[in-house]
Amino acid sequence: MTVKNPLDMHLHLRDNEMLNLVAHLSAKDFKAAVIMPNLVPPICDLQALKEYKQRVVNACNDEDFIPLMTLFYKNYNYNFLQEAREHIFAIKLYPAGVTTNSSSGISSFDIDELKETLEAMSELGLPLLVHGETNDFVMDREANFSKIYEKLAKSFPKLKIVMEHITTKRLCELLKDYENLYATVTLHHLILTLDDVLGGKLKPHLFCKPIAKRYEDKEALCELAFSGYEKLMFGSDSAPHPINDKECCGCAAGVFSAPVALPLLCELFQKHSNEANLQKFLSDNACKIHNLSFKKDKIIKLERNKWQVPSKYGDVVPFMADEFLEFKQNYN
Ligand code: DOR
Ligand code: ZN
């Protein structure tokens, strides 16, 4: 299979040593990626953003790869956002405390409090990317957040809202109800259910937020993805953590899938769909939704060529470590 300009619409690259370890793995497979701002401290101002972007570019070491930068949501004013517009792709909103490095996220979804920023974003055409989870019972957190998505979608009809890494049938349905709602889905949520994470022995490397859900949820996500549904985009949410932070008491959330994303998606679409829908899911849908175009195309070829996923990349265990995959990237 061949993919033109594959895009990862949700990627964690971290900083410093980890950035240098993982960035090139995404840069060689993807034309562009949306880079998450949940560093410590989070990226909230333009100086920090520009400096981080430069470190990302240096670590990627690939002129063709485009990092699409994001700011961590705060109540920004119009003037700031107008200045920020040319430097950022979108703004990422985290409810406070729901996931890794989100403690300074927002704690109220009162429309009056969000209005100034979200109206400015609507006017400037800046998309809002949302980690949609409440603090309820863990299996209900995403579905319960649907009320907030509805409130946002209705209150800000001109705002492009992306429901990030959706994991439930509920959000698959919601996506169809509001014109201004879009979504990303990860690779691992097309493969896993909660059974894989903790139905047998506990698998820390499959633990992420939102947690993988029920079989009917996974089926709903697969149905949308494999049909090439136009409002759904691929976002890996590849989120590397050092092995000591995963294999310990108090496992960090995150699945490191960057090195296996394209080979596994190819395998899935080859089995359950086709090349044309893979192209939509991996690139065309996102290009249409976000008006993206590229001066130079990047073509990635995936061939039947069995290979074994390494046990580790540095001190990070990848998704499907030690497993054999059927397809491999041919970079020649
Ligand atoms: O599993 C996750 N890991 N979910 C997130 O939302 C954040 C991410 C991370 O930064 O490690
Ligand atoms: Zn994420």
mmCIF file of N, CA and C and ligand atoms in Angstrom, residues 10-12 14 36 38 92 94 99 131 164-165 209 236-239, ligand 2:
data_model
loop_
_atom_site.group_PDB
_atom_site.id
_atom_site.type_symbol
_atom_site.label_atom_id
_atom_site.label_comp_id
_atom_site.label_asym_id
_atom_site.label_seq_id
_atom_site.Cartn_x
_atom_site.Cartn_y
_atom_site.Cartn_z
ATOM 1 N N HIS A 10 -2.271 14.041 16.355
ATOM 2 C CA HIS A 10 -2.179 14.140 17.832
ATOM 3 C C HIS A 10 -0.941 13.365 18.281
ATOM 4 N N LEU A 11 0.102 14.105 18.640
ATOM 5 C CA LEU A 11 1.379 13.441 18.938
ATOM 6 C C LEU A 11 2.083 14.109 20.123
ATOM 7 N N HIS A 12 2.606 13.271 21.027
ATOM 8 C CA HIS A 12 3.421 13.775 22.143
ATOM 9 C C HIS A 12 4.885 13.499 21.829
ATOM 10 N N ARG A 14 7.369 15.221 23.755
ATOM 11 C CA ARG A 14 8.117 15.547 24.990
ATOM 12 C C ARG A 14 9.245 16.541 24.698
ATOM 13 N N MET A 36 1.600 18.045 20.806
ATOM 14 C CA MET A 36 0.887 18.387 22.043
ATOM 15 C C MET A 36 1.733 19.287 22.970
ATOM 16 N N ASN A 38 1.563 19.567 26.398
ATOM 17 C CA ASN A 38 1.537 19.254 27.840
ATOM 18 C C ASN A 38 2.927 18.904 28.379
ATOM 19 N N LYS A 92 -5.017 23.343 22.554
ATOM 20 C CA LYS A 92 -5.433 22.079 23.174
ATOM 21 C C LYS A 92 -5.965 22.324 24.574
ATOM 22 N N TYR A 94 -7.293 20.895 28.108
ATOM 23 C CA TYR A 94 -7.342 19.769 29.059
ATOM 24 C C TYR A 94 -8.172 20.185 30.263
ATOM 25 N N THR A 99 -5.351 13.923 33.009
ATOM 26 C CA THR A 99 -4.317 13.084 32.397
ATOM 27 C C THR A 99 -2.925 13.643 32.681
ATOM 28 N N HIS A 131 -9.363 17.295 25.127
ATOM 29 C CA HIS A 131 -9.297 16.020 25.836
ATOM 30 C C HIS A 131 -10.604 15.910 26.603
ATOM 31 N N GLU A 164 -10.720 14.772 20.782
ATOM 32 C CA GLU A 164 -9.485 14.009 20.610
ATOM 33 C C GLU A 164 -9.610 12.574 21.092
ATOM 34 N N HIS A 165 -8.858 11.687 20.457
ATOM 35 C CA HIS A 165 -8.760 10.260 20.810
ATOM 36 C C HIS A 165 -10.075 9.694 21.327
ATOM 37 N N LYS A 209 -4.984 7.209 28.751
ATOM 38 C CA LYS A 209 -6.197 7.996 28.988
ATOM 39 C C LYS A 209 -6.655 8.567 27.653
ATOM 40 N N SER A 236 -2.318 9.605 16.549
ATOM 41 C CA SER A 236 -1.780 8.420 17.253
ATOM 42 C C SER A 236 -1.892 8.531 18.773
ATOM 43 N N ASP A 237 -1.783 9.768 19.287
ATOM 44 C CA ASP A 237 -1.615 9.977 20.737
ATOM 45 C C ASP A 237 -0.424 9.169 21.237
ATOM 46 N N SER A 238 0.542 8.946 20.365
ATOM 47 C CA SER A 238 1.767 8.258 20.779
ATOM 48 C C SER A 238 2.365 9.068 21.930
ATOM 49 N N ALA A 239 2.521 8.415 23.083
ATOM 50 C CA ALA A 239 2.861 9.149 24.317
ATOM 51 C C ALA A 239 3.936 8.383 25.079
HETATM 52 ZN ZN ZN B 2 -2.531 12.997 24.010
#
